[in-house]
mmCIF file of C-alpha atoms in Angstrom:
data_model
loop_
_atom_site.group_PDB
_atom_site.id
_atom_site.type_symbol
_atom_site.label_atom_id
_atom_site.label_comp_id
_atom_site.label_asym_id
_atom_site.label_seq_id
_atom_site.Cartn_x
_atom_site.Cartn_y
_atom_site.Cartn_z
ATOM 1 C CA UNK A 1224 35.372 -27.904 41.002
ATOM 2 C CA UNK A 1225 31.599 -27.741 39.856
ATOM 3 C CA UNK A 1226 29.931 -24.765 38.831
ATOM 4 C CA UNK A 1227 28.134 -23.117 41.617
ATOM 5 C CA UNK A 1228 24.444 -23.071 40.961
ATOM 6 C CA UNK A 1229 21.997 -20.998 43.439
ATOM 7 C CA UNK A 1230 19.584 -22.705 45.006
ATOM 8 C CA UNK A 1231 15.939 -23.322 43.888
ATOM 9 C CA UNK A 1232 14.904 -23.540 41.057
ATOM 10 C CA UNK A 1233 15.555 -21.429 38.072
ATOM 11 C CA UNK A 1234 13.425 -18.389 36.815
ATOM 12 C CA UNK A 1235 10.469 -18.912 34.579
ATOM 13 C CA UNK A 1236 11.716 -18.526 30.935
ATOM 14 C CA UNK A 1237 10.628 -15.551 28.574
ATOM 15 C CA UNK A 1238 7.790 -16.255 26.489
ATOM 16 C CA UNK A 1239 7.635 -12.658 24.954
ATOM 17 C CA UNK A 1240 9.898 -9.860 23.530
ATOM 18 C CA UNK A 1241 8.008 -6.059 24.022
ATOM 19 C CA UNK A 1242 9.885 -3.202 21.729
ATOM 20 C CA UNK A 1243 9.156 0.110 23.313
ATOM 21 C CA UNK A 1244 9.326 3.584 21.862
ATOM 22 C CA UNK A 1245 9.787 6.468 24.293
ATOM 23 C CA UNK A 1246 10.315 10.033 24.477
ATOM 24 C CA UNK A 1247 13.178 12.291 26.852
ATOM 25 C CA UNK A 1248 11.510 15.833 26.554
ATOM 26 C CA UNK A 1249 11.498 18.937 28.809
ATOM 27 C CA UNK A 1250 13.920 18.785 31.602
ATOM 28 C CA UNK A 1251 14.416 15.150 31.541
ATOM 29 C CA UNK A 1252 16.825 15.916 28.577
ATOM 30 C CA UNK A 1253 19.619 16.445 31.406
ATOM 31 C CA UNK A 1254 18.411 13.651 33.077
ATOM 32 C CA UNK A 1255 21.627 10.663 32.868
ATOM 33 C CA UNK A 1256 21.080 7.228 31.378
ATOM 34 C CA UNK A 1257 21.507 5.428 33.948
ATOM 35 C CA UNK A 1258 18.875 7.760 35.632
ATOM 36 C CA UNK A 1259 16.304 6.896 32.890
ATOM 37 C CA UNK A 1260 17.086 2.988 33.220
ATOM 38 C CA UNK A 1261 16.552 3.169 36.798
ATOM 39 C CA UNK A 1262 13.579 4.986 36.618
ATOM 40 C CA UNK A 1263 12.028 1.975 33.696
ATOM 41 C CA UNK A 1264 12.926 -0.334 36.495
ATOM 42 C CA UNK A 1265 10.592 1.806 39.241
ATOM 43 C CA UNK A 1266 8.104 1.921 36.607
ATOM 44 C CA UNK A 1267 7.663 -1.535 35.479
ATOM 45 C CA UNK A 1268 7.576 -2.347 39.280
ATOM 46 C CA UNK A 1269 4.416 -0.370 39.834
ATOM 47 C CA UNK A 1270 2.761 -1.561 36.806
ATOM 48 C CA UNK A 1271 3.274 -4.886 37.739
ATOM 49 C CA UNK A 1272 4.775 -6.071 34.374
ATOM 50 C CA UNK A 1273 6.042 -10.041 34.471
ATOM 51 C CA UNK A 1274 9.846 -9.736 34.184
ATOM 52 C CA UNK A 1275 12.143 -12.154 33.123
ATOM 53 C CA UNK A 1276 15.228 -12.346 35.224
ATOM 54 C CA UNK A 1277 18.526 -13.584 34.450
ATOM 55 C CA UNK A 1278 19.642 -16.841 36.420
ATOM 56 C CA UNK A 1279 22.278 -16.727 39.041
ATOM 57 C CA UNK A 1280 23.164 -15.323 42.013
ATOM 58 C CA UNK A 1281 22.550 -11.548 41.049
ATOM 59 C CA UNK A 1282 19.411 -12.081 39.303
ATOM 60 C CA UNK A 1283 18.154 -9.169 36.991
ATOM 61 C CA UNK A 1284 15.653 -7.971 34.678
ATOM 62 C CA UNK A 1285 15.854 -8.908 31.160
ATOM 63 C CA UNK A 1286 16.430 -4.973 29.545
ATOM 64 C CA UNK A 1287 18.125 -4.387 26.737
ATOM 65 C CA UNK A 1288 18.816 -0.871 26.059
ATOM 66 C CA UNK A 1289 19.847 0.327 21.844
ATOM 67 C CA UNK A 1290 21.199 3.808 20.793
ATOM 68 C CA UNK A 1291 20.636 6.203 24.128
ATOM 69 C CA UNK A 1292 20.878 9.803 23.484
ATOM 70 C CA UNK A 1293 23.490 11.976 25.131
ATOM 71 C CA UNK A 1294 22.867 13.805 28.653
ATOM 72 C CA UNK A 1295 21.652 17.203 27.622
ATOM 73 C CA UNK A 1296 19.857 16.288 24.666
ATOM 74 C CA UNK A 1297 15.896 15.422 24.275
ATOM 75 C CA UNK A 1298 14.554 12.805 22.051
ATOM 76 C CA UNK A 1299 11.609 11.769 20.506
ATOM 77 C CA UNK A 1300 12.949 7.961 19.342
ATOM 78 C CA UNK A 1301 14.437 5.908 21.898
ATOM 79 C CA UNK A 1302 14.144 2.133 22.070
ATOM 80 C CA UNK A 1303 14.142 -0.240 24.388
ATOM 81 C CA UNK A 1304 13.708 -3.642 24.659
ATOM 82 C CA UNK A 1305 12.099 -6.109 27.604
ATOM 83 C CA UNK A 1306 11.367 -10.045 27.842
ATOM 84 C CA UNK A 1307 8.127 -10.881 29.607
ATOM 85 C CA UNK A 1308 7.204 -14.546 31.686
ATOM 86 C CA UNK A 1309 3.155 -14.390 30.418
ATOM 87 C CA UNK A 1310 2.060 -12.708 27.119
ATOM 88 C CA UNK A 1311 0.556 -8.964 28.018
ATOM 89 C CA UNK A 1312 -1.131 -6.644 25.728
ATOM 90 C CA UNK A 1313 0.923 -4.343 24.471
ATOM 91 C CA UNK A 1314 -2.055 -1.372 24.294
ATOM 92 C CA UNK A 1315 -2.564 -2.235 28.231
ATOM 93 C CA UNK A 1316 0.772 -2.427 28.540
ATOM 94 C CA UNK A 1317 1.985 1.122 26.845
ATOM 95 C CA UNK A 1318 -1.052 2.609 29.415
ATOM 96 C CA UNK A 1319 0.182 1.242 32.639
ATOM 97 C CA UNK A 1320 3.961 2.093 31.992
ATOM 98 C CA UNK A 1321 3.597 5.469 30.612
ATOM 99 C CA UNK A 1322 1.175 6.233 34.008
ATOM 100 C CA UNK A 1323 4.294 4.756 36.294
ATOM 101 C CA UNK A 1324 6.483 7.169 34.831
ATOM 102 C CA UNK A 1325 7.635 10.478 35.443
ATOM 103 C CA UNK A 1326 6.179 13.147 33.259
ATOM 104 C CA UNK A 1327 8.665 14.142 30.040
ATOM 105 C CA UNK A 1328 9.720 10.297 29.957
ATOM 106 C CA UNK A 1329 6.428 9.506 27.715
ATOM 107 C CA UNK A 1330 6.097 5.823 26.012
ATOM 108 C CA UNK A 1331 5.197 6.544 22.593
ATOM 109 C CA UNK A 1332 4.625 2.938 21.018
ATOM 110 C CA UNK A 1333 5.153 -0.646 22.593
ATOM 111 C CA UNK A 1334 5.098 -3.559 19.668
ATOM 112 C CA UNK A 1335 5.796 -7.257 20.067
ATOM 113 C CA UNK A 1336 9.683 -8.234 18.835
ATOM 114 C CA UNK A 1337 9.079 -9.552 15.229
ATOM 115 C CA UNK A 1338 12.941 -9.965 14.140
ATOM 116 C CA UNK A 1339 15.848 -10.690 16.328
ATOM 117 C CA UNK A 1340 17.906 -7.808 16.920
ATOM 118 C CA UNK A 1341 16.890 -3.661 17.258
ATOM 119 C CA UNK A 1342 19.973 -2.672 18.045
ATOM 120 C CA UNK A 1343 21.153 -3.653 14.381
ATOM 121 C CA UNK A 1344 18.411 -1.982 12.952
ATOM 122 C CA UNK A 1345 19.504 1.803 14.128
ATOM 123 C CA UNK A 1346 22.204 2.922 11.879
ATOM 124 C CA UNK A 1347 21.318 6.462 11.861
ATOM 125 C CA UNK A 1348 19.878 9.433 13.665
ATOM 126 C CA UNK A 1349 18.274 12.761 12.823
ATOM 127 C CA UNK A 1350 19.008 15.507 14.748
ATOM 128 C CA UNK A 1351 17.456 18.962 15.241
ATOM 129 C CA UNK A 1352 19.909 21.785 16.376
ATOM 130 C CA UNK A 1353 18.525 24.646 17.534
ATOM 131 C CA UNK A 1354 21.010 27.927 18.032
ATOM 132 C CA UNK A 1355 19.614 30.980 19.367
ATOM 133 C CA UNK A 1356 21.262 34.001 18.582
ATOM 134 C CA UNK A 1357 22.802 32.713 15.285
ATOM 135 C CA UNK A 1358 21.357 33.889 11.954
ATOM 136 C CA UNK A 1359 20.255 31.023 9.496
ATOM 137 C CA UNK A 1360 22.525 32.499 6.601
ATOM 138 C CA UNK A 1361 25.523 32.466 9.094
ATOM 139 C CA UNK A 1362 24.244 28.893 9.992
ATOM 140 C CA UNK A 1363 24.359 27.395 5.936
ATOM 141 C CA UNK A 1364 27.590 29.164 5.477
ATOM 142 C CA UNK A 1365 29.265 26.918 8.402
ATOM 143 C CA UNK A 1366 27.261 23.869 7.083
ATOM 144 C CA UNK A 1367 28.441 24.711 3.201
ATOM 145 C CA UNK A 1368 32.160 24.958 4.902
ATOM 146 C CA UNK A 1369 31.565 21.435 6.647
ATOM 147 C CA UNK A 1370 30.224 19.829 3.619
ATOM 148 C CA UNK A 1371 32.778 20.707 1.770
ATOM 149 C CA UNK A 1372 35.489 19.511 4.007
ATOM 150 C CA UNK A 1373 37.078 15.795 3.197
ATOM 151 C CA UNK A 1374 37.605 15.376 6.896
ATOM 152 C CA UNK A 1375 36.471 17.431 10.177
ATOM 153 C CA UNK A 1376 38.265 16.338 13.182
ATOM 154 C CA UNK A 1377 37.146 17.447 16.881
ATOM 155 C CA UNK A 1378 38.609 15.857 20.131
ATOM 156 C CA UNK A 1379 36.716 14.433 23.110
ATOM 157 C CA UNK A 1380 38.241 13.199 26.641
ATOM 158 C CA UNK A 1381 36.538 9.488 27.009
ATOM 159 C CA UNK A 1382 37.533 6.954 29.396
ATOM 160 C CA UNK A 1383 40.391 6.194 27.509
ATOM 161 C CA UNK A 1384 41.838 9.573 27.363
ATOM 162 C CA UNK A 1385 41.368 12.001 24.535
ATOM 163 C CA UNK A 1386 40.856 10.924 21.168
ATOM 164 C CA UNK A 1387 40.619 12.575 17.897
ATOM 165 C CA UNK A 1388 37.927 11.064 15.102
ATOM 166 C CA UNK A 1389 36.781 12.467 12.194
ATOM 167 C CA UNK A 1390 33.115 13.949 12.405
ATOM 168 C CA UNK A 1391 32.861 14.538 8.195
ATOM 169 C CA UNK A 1392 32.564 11.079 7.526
ATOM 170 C CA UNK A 1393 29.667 10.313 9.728
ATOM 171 C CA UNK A 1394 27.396 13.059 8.560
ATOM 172 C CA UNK A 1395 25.042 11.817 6.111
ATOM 173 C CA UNK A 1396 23.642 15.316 5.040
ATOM 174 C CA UNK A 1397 23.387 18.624 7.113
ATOM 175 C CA UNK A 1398 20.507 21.235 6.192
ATOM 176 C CA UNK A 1399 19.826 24.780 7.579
ATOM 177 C CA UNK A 1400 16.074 25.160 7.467
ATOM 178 C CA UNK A 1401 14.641 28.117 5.675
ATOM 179 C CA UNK A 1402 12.567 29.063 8.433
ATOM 180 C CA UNK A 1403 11.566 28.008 12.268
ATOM 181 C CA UNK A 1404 8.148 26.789 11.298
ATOM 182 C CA UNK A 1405 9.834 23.727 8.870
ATOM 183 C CA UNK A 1406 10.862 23.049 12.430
ATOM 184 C CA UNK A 1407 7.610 22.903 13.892
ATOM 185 C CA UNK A 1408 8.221 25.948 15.550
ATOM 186 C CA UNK A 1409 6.316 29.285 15.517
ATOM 187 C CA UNK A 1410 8.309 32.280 14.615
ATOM 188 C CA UNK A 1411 10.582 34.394 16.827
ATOM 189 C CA UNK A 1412 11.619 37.497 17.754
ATOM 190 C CA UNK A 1413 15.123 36.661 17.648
ATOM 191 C CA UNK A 1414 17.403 34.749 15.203
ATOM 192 C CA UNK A 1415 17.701 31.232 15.862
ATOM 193 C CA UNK A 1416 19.284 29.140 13.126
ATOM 194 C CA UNK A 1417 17.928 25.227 12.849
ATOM 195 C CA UNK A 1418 19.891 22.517 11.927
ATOM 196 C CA UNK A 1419 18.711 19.120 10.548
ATOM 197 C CA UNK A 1420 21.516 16.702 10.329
ATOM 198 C CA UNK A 1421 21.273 13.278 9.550
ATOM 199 C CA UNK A 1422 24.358 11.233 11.326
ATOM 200 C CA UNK A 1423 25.254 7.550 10.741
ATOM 201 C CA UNK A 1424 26.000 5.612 13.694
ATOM 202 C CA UNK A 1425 29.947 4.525 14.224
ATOM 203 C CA UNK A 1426 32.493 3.672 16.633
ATOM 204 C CA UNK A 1427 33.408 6.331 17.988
ATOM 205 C CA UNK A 1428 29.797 7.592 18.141
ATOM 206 C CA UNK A 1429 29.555 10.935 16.848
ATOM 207 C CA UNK A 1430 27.252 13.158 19.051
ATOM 208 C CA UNK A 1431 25.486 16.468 17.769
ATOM 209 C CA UNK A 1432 27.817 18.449 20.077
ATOM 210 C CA UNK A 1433 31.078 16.783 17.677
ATOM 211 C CA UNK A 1434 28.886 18.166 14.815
ATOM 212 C CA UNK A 1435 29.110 21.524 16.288
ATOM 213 C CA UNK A 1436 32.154 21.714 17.490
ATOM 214 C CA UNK A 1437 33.579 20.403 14.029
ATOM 215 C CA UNK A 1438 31.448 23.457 12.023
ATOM 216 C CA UNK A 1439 33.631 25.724 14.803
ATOM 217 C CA UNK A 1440 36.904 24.362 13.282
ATOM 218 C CA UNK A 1441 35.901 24.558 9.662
ATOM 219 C CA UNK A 1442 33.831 28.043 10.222
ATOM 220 C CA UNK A 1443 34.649 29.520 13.362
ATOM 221 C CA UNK A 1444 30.956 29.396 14.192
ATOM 222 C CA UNK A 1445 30.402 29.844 17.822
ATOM 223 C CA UNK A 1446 26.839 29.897 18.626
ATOM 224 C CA UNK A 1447 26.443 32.281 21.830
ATOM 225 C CA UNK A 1448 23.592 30.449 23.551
ATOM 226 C CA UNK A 1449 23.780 26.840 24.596
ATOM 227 C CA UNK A 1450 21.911 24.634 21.307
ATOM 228 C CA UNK A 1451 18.888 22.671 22.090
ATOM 229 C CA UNK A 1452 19.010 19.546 20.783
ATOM 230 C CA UNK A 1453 16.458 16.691 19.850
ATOM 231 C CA UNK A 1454 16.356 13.105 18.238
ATOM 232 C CA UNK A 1455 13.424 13.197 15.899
ATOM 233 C CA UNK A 1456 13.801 9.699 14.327
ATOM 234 C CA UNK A 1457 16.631 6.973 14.280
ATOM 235 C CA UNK A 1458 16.666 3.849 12.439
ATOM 236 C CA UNK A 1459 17.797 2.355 8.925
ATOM 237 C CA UNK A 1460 19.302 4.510 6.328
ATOM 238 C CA UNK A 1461 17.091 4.039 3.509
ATOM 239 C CA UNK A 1462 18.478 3.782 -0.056
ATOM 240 C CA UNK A 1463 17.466 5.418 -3.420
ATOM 241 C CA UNK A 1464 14.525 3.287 -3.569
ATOM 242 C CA UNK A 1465 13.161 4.175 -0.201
ATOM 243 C CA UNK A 1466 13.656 0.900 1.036
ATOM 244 C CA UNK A 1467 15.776 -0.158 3.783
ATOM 245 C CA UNK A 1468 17.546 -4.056 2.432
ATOM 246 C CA UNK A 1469 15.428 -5.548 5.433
ATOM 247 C CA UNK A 1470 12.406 -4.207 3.703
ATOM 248 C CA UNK A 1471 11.502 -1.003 6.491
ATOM 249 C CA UNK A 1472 9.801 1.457 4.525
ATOM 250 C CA UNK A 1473 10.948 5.437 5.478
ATOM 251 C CA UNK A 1474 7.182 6.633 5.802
ATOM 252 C CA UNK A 1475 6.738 6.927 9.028
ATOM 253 C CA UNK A 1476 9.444 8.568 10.963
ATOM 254 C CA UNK A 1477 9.008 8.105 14.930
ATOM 255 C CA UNK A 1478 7.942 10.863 17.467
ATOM 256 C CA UNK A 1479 8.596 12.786 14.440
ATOM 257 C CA UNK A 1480 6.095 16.490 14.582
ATOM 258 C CA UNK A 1481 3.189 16.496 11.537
ATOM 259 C CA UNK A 1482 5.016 18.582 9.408
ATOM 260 C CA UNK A 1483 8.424 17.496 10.073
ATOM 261 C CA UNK A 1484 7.884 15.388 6.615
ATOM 262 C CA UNK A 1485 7.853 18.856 4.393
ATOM 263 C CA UNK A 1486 10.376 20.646 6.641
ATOM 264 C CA UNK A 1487 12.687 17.657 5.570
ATOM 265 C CA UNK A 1488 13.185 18.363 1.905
ATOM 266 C CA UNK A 1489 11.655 15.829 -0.601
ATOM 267 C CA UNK A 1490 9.416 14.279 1.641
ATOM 268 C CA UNK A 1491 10.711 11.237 2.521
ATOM 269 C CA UNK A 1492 13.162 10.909 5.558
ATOM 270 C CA UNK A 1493 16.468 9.480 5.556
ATOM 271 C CA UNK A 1494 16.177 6.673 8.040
ATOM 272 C CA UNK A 1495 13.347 4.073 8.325
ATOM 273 C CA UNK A 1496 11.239 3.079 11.026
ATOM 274 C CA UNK A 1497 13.153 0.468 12.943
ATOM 275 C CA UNK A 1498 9.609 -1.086 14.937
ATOM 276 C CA UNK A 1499 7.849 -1.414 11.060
ATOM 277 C CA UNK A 1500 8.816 -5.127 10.572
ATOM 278 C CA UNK A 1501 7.313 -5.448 13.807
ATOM 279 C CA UNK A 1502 4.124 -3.845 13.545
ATOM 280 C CA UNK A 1503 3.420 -5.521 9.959
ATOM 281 C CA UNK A 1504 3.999 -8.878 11.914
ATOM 282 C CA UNK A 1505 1.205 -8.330 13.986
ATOM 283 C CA UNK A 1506 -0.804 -6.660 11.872
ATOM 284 C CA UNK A 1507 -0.568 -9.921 9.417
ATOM 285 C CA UNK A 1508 -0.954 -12.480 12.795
ATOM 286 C CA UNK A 1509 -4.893 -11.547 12.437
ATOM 287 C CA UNK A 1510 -6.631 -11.034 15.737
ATOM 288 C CA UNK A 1511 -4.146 -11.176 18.527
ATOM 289 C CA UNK A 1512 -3.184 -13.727 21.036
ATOM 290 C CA UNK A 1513 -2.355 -11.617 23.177
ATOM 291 C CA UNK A 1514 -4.885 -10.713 25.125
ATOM 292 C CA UNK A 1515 -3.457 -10.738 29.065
ATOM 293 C CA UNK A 1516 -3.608 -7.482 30.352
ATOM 294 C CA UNK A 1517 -0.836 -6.357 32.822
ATOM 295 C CA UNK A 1518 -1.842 -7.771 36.318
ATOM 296 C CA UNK A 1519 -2.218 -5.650 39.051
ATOM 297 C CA UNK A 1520 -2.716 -2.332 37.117
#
């Protein structure tokens, strides 16, 4: 039998890829994923952005998601990418959407798609872990314990069942700052140890709480109070030479704070920007053709 085709005719095709930057802060760090994607779907509604649609019966908007950070966690680097019918300004653009959404879901940076895939661009993330109630020497002598392990293995019920993976191997480095203000932080009453851990993206994905639960096994360090945890940056893992093979330099870390640079060691962070290709493409394209605002904002 033929294919079934609906009828009409078919959706305008998409004449321009938009990479967005956004931040998950305050209470929207308990917020789900699928909350957050519904809520980008309200929100380019309102601003009136020119979706493309898949074809079909079911048609839908042309999203594409990369590297979400767990429920319960806040973030100051997540991507996402959308396909537009008619070229829009990304400056208008970032204005409109960030006013359509709720407050703590903040668009940081919207750049036109430069290279074909983001998703392959973020092999890493750094994390911040905050634990109240835990005293930073306490803190690096879990972390030496952990570093010094060949493996770490923690379990975690997924769909499948529980499975057992190996949390060592994905840990890239692990560093107990000296003190809450290399955190961005002021100072506190109360101990609060602050972990910056670098963690390579793999299959099973490796989440901050693994990372803690792992330092448990290795340490038996419990930390009393629930951790606050945030995404400063994730991207390439940049090599000796600073340079990322595709060419993303590691100067600029996303949503990262001003002197998160110094609090990380040598200066320099571990993972690239994954949007620099991007914005050196249109810096280079001279003055920009772009120059359709969103309609109806």
């Amino acid at each position: 039998m033929p294919k079934r085709t609906p009828d009409g005719p078919p959706p305008p095709p998409a004449v321009q890829r938009l990479r967005i930057r956004y931040a998950k802060r305050g209470r929207l760090r308990f917020t789900s994923h699928r909350d957050i994607q519904r809520a980008f779907e309200r929100a380019l509604r309102r601003a009136a952005v020119p979706m493309a649609y898949s074809a079909g019966f079911s048609p839908h908007p042309k999203i594409s998601w990369a590297g979400a950070a767990p429920t319960g966690t806040a973030s100051e680097a997540e991507y996402v990418e959308i396909a537009v019918t008619r070229r829009v300004d990304p400056t208008a653009l970032r204005a409109s959407l960030d006013a359509a959404l709720p407050p703590d879901l903040d668009i940081l940076e919207i750049v036109e798609a430069a290279t074909p895939s983001l998703a392959d661009h973020l092999e890493a993330s750094v994390w911040q872990i905050e634990l109240p109630e835990v005293e930073p020497a306490e803190a690096r002598r879990a972390a030496e314990a952990f570093l010094a392990a060949e493996t770490v293995e923690v379990e975690r019920l997924m769909k499948t069942g529980m499975r057992t993976f190996d949390t060592r191997s994905a840990v890239v480095s692990l560093n107990v700052l000296d003190s809450p203000a290399e955190a961005g932080h002021q100072s506190r009453s109360s101990a609060c140890a602050i972990l910056r851990v670098v963690v390579r993206h793999a299959t099973p994905a490796v989440r901050p709480d693994d990372v803690l639960t792992g330092l448990g096994s290795v340490s038996g360090l419990v930390p009393p109070v629930a951790p606050r945890v945030t995404r400063l940056a994730q991207g390439p893992l940049v090599h000796g030479d600073g340079l990322h093979g595709a060419g993303l330099t590691s100067q600029t870390t996303p949503g990262a704070p001003a002197n998160a640079e110094s609090a990380a060691g040598s200066g320099a962070w571990p993972v690239a920007d994954p949007m620099a290709l991007d914005r050196s493409a249109s810096a280079n394209s001279g003055p920009s053709s772009i120059n359709t605002p969103v309609s109806g904002v």
